[in-house]
Short mmCIF file of C-alpha atoms in Angstrom, two decimals:
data_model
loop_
_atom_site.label_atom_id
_atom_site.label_comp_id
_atom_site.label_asym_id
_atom_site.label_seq_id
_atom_site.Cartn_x
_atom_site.Cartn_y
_atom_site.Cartn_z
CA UNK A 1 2.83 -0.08 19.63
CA UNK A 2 6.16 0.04 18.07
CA UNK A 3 4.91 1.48 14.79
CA UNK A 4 3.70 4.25 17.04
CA UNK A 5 6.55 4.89 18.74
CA UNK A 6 8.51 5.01 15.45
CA UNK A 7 6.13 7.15 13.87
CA UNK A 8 6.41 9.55 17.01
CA UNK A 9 9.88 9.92 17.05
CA UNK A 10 9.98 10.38 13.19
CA UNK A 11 7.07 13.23 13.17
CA UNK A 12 9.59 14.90 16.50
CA UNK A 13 12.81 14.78 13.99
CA UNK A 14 10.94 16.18 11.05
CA UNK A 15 8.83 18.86 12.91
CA UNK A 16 10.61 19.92 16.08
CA UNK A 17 13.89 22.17 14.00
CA UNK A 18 10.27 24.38 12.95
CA UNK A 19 8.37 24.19 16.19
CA UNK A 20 11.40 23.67 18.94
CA UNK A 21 8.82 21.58 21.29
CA UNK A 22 11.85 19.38 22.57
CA UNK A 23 14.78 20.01 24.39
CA UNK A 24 15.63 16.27 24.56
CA UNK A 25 14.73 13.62 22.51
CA UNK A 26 15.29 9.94 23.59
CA UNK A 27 15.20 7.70 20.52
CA UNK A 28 17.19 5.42 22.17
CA UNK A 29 16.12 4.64 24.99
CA UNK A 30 12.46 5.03 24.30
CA UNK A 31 13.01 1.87 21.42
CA UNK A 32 14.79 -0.07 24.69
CA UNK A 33 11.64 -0.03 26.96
CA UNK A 34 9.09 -0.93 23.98
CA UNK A 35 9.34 -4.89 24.53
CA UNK A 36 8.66 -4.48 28.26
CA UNK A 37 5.85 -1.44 27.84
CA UNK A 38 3.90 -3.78 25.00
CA UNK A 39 3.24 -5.71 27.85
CA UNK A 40 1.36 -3.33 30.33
CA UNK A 41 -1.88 -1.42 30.11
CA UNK A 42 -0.95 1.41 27.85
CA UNK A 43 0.97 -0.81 25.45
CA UNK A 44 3.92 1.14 25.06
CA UNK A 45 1.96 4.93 24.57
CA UNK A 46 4.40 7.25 23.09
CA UNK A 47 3.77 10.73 25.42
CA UNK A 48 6.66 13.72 26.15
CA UNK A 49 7.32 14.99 29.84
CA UNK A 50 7.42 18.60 30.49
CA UNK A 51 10.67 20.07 31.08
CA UNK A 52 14.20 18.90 32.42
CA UNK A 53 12.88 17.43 35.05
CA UNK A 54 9.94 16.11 34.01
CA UNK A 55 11.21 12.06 33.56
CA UNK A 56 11.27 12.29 37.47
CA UNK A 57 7.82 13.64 38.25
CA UNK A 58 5.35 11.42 39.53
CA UNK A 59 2.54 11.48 36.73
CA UNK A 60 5.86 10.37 34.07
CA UNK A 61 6.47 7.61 36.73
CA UNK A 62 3.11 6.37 36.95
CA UNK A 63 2.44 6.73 33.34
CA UNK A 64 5.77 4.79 32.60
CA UNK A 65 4.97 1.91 35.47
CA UNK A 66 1.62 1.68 33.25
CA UNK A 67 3.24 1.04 29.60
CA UNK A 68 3.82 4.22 28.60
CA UNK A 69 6.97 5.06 26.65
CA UNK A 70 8.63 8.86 27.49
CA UNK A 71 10.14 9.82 23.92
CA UNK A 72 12.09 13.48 25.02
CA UNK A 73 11.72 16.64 27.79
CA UNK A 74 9.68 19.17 26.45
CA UNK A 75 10.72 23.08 26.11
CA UNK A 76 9.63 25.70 28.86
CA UNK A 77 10.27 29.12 29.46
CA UNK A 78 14.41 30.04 29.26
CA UNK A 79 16.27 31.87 31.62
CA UNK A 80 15.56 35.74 32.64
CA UNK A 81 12.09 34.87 30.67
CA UNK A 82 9.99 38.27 31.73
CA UNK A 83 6.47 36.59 30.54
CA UNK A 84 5.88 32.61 30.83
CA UNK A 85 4.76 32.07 27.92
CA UNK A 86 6.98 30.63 25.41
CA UNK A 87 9.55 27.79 25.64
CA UNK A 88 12.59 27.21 24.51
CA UNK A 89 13.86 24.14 22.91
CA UNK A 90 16.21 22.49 21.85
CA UNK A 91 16.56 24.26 18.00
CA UNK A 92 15.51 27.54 19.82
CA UNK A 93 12.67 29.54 20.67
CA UNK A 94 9.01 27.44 20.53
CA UNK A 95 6.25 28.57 18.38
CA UNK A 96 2.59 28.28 18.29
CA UNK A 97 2.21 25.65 15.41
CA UNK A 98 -0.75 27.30 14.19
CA UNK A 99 0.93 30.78 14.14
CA UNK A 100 4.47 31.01 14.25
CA UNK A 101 4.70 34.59 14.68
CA UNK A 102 2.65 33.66 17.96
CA UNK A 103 3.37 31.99 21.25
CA UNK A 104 2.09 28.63 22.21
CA UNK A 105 1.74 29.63 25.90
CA UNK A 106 3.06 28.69 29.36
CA UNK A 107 4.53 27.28 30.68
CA UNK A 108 3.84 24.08 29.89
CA UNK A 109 4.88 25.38 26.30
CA UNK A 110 6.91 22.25 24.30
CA UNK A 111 3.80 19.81 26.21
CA UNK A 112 0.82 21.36 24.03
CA UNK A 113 2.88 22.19 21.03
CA UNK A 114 4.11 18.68 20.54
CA UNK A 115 0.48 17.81 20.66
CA UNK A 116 -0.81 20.04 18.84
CA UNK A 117 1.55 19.06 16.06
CA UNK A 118 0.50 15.37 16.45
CA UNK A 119 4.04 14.51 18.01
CA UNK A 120 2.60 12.57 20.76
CA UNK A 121 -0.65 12.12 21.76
CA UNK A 122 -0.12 12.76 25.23
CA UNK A 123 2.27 15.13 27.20
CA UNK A 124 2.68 15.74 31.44
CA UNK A 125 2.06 19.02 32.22
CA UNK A 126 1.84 21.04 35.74
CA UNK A 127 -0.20 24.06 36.40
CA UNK A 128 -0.12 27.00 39.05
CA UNK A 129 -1.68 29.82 37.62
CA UNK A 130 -2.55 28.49 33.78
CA UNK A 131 0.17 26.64 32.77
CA UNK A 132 -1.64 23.62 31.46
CA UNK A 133 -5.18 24.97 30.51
CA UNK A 134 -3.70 28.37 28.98
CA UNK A 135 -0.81 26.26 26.41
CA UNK A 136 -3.95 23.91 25.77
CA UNK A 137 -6.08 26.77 24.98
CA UNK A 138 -3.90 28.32 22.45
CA UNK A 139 -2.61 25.27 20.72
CA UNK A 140 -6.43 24.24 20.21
CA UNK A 141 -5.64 20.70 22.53
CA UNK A 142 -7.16 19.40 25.80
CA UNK A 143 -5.51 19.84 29.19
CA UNK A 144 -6.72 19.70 32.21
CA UNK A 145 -5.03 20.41 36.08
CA UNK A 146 -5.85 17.82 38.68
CA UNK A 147 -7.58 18.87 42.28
CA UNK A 148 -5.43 20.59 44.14
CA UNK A 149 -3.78 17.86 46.87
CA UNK A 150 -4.97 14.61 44.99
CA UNK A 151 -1.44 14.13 43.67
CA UNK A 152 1.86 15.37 44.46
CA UNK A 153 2.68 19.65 43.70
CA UNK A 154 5.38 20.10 42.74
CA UNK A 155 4.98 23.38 43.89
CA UNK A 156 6.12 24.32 47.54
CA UNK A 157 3.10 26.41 47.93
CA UNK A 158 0.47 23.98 46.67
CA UNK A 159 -1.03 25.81 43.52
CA UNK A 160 0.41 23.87 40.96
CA UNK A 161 -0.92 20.61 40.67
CA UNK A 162 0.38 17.76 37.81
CA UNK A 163 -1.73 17.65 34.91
CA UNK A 164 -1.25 16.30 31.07
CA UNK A 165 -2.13 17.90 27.87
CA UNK A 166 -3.94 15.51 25.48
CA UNK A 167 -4.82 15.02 21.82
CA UNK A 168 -8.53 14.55 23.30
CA UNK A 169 -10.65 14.43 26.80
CA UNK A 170 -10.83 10.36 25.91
CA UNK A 171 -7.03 10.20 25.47
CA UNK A 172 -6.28 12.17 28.65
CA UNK A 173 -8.73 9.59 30.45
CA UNK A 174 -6.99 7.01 29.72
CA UNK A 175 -3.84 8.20 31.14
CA UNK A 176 -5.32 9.80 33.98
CA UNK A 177 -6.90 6.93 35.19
CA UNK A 178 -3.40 5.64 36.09
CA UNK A 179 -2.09 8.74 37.50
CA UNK A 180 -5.28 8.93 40.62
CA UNK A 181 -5.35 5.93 42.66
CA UNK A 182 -9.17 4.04 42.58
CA UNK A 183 -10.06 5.91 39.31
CA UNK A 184 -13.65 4.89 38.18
CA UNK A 185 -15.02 6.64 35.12
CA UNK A 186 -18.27 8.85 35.12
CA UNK A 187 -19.96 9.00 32.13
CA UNK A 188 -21.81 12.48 31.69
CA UNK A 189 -25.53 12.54 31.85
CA UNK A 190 -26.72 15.22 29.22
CA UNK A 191 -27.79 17.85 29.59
CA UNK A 192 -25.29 18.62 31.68
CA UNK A 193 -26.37 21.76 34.17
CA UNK A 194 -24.03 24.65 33.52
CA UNK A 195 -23.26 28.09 34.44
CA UNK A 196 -21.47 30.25 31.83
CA UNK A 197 -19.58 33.05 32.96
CA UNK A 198 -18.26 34.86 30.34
CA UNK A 199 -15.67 36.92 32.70
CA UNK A 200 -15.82 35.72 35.78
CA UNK A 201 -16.99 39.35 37.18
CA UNK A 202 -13.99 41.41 36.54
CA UNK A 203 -11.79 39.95 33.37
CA UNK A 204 -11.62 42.20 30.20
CA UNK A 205 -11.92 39.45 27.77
CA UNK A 206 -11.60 40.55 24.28
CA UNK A 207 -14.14 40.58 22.11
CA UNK A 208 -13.11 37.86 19.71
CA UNK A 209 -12.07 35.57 21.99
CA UNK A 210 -15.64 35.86 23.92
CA UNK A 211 -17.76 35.60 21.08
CA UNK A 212 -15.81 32.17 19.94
CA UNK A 213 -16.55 30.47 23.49
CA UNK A 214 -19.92 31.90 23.42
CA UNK A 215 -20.32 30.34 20.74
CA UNK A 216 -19.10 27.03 21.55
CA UNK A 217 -21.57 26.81 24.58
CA UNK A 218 -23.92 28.06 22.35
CA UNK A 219 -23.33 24.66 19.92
CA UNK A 220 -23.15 22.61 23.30
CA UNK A 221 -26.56 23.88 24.31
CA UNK A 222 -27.83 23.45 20.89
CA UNK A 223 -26.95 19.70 20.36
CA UNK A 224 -28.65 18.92 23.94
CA UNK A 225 -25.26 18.38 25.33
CA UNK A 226 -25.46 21.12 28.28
CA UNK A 227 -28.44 22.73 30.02
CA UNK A 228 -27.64 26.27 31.00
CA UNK A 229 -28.71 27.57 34.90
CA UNK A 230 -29.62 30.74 35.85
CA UNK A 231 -27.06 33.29 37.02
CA UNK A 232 -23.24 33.72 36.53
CA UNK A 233 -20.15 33.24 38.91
CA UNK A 234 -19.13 36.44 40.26
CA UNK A 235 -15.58 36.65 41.65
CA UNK A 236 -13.04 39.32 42.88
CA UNK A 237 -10.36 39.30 41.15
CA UNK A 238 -7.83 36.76 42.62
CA UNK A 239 -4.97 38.77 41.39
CA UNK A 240 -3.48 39.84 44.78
CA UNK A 241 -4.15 36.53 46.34
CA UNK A 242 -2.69 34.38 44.22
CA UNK A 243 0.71 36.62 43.67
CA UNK A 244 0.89 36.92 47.68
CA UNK A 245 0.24 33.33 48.00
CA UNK A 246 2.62 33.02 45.40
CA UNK A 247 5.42 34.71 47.51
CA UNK A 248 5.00 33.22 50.49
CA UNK A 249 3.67 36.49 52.64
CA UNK A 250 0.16 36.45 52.33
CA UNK A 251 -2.07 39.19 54.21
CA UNK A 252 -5.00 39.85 55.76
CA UNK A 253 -6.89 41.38 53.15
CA UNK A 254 -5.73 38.76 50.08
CA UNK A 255 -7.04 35.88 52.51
CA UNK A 256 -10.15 37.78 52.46
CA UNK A 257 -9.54 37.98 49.39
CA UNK A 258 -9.37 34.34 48.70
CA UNK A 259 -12.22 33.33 50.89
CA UNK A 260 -14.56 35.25 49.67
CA UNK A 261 -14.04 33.51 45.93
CA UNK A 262 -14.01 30.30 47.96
CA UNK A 263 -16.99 30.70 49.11
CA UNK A 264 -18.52 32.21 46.45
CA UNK A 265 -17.23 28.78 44.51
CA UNK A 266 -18.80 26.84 47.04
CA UNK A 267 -21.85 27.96 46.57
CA UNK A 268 -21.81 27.81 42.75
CA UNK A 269 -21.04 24.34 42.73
CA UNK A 270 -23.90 23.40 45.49
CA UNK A 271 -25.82 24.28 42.89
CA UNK A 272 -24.74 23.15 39.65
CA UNK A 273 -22.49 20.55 38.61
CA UNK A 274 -20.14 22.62 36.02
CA UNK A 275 -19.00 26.49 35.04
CA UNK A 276 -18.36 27.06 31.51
CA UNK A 277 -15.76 30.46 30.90
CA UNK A 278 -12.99 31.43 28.02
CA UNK A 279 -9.56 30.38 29.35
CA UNK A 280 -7.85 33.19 28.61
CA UNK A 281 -8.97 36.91 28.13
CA UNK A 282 -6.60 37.13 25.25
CA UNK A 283 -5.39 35.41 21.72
CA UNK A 284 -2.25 33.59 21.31
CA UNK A 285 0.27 36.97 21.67
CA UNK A 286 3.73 37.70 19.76
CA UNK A 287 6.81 36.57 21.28
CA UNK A 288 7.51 39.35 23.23
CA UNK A 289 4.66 39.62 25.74
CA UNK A 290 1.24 40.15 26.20
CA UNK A 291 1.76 43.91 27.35
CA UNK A 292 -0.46 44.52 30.55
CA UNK A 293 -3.05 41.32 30.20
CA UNK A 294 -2.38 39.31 32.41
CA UNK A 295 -3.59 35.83 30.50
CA UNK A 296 -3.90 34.31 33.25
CA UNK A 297 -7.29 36.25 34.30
CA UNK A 298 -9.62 33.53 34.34
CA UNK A 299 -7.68 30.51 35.61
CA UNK A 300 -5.66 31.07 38.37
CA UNK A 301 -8.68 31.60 40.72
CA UNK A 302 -8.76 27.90 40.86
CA UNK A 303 -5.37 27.70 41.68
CA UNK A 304 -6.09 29.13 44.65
CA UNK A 305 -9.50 27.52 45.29
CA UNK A 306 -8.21 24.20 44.49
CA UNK A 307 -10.95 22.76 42.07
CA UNK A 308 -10.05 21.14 39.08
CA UNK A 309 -10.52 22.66 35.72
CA UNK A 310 -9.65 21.29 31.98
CA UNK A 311 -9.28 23.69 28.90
CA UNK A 312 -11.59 22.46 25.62
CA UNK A 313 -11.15 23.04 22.13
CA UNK A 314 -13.72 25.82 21.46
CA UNK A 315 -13.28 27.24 17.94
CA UNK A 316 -10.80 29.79 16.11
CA UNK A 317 -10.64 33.71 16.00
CA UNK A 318 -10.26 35.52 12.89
CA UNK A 319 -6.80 34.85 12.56
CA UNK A 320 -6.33 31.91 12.72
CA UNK A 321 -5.72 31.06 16.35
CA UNK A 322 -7.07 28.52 18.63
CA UNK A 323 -9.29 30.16 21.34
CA UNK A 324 -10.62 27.02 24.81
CA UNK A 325 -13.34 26.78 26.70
CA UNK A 326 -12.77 26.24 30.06
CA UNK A 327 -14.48 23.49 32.33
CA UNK A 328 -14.89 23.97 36.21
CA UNK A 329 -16.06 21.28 38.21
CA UNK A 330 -16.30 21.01 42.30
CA UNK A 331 -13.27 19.58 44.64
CA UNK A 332 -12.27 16.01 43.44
CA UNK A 333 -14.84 16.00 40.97
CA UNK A 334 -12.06 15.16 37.97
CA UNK A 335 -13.46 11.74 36.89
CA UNK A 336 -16.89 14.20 36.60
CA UNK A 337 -14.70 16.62 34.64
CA UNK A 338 -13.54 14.28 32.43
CA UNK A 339 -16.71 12.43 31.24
CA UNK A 340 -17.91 15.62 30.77
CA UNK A 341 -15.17 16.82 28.75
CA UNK A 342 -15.62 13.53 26.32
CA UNK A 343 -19.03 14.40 26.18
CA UNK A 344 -18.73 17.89 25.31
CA UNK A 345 -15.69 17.77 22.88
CA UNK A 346 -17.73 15.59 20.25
CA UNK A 347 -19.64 18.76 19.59
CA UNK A 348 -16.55 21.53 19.39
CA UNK A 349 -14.53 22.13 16.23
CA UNK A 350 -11.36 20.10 16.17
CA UNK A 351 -8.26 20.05 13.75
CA UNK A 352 -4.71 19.77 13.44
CA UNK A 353 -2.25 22.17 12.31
CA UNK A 354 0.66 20.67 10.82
CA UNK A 355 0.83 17.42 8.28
#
């Protein structure tokens, strides 16, 4: 894996003064642990850890333990940042490599970029209200956010869980698998049952960005690769839960709040093994803000419920920017998740943006 590495850290010095993806980048001491990492399952895997801290979180430890080889910290959102949604790195403020005149998302922002670009094939990534699935989305890579509880938050108030943004479902696998403890792949069985909801009840998704995941699950069901259920998955929207949970001084009424989406959830998944929705209700916005959207609409209801959720590859809108599908599956169901994300992803448009 040394020509890897070496191509990895040669694609971060030419790219990254365009993109700013890094604020750190180990050449160094990455080239010091390849004769050991050779050695070990993931034979010295080039893959970027999200933020200043992120050499010390546990999926970069376990990942590292397994023969993977950290090359640099990637950017997230600066100080006095009003929306987190952009990064900023080491050569300045990170752009969406498909747009540059567009964010990449947040706030795992440096992660999905320095996928997207083909920088690494594999990046650590945490996720409280979006922040993995919502950069994946709008960099057009996978991502996915672990069950809440399965591995260490690194939030004090339990909705972030670790996740890792990935150049595919079967890349991320591979990884994963030595981030949760007994890991035993599931292959999907197709058709896989599905509900699509196309706003969750309440979002205001824009037009374009609907009619590219609908779509996508439109392909899926097409090549035989999902079966869709009757009905939908109608939630409140988690809005007031999630900020109250958020600042520690949750009320009566957003526990109700939450509950009623839990069980709502609950009952979904007692039925059916998967929900299909967009990831966002918006594109990829300029730099400075998405104005009153909140982007993070349709995933941080799972945040709060706990269930694990991945963001797929799902097309392009008009112009130009990537648009994900996002996959729901029930508590501790992520080995499910991910087969059915390899699965699905063979039938979804997939490209890179930068040579």
């Amino acid at each position: 894996m040394t020509e890897a590495l070496e191509a990895s850290l040669a694609r971060i010095d030419r790219l990254d003064p365009e993109l700013c993806a890094f604020t750190e980048v180990w050449h160094e001491e990455a080239r010091a642990r390849a004769g050991a990492a050779s050695r070990l399952p993931l034979t010295g895997l080039p893959f970027a850890v999200k933020g200043p801290g992120g050499i010390r979180s546990y999926a970069a430890r376990r990942l590292i333990a397994a023969g993977g080889i950290p090359v640099g910290a990637t950017s997230v959102p600066g100080p006095g940042t009003a929306w987190q949604t952009w990064g900023q790195g080491a050569h300045g403020r990170t752009v969406n490599p498909w747009r540059p005149d567009r964010t990449p998302g947040g706030s795992s922002a440096g992660s999905a970029v320095a996928v997207a670009a083909g920088m690494v094939e594999v990046a650590t990534g945490s996720d409280g209200a979006g922040s993995v699935r919502i950069p994946a989305a709008w960099c057009g890579v996978f991502g996915m956010r672990t069950t809440a509880g399965l591995l260490p938050s690194p939030d004090r108030t339990g909705l972030a869980s670790p996740g890792l943004l990935a150049s595919s479902a079967g890349r991320a696998e591979a990884c994963l698998s030595h981030l949760l403890d007994g890991y035993v792949p599931r292959p999907a069985r197709l058709p896989v049952p599905a509900v699509y909801s196309p706003d969750l009840g309440f979002a205001r998704v824009a037009p374009e960005v609907a009619e590219v995941t609908r779509a996508a699950v439109g392909r899926l069901v097409e090549a035989g690769a999902v079966r869709l259920v009757p009905g939908s998955c109608e939630l409140l929207d988690p809005a007031d839960a999630w900020l109250a949970v958020r600042a520690g001084a949750p009320t009566p009424a957003t526990e109700r709040l939450r509950a009623a989406n839990d069980r709502a959830l609950d009952a979904l998944f007692a039925r059916t093994p998967l929900l299909l929705t967009p990831v966002t209700p918006n594109r990829p916005h300029g730099h400075e803000g998405p104005g009153d959207v909140y982007s993070t609409a349709l995933t941080w209801a799972f945040n709060l419920s706990g269930h694990p959720a991945a963001s797929l590859p799902a097309g392009f809108t008009a112009d130009g920017c990537p648009a994900g599908l996002q996959l729901v599956t029930g508590r501790g169901q992520d080995a499910e998740l991910l087969g059915t994300a390899r699965a699905l992803e063979r039938h979804l448009p997939r490209s890179q943006p930068m040579g």
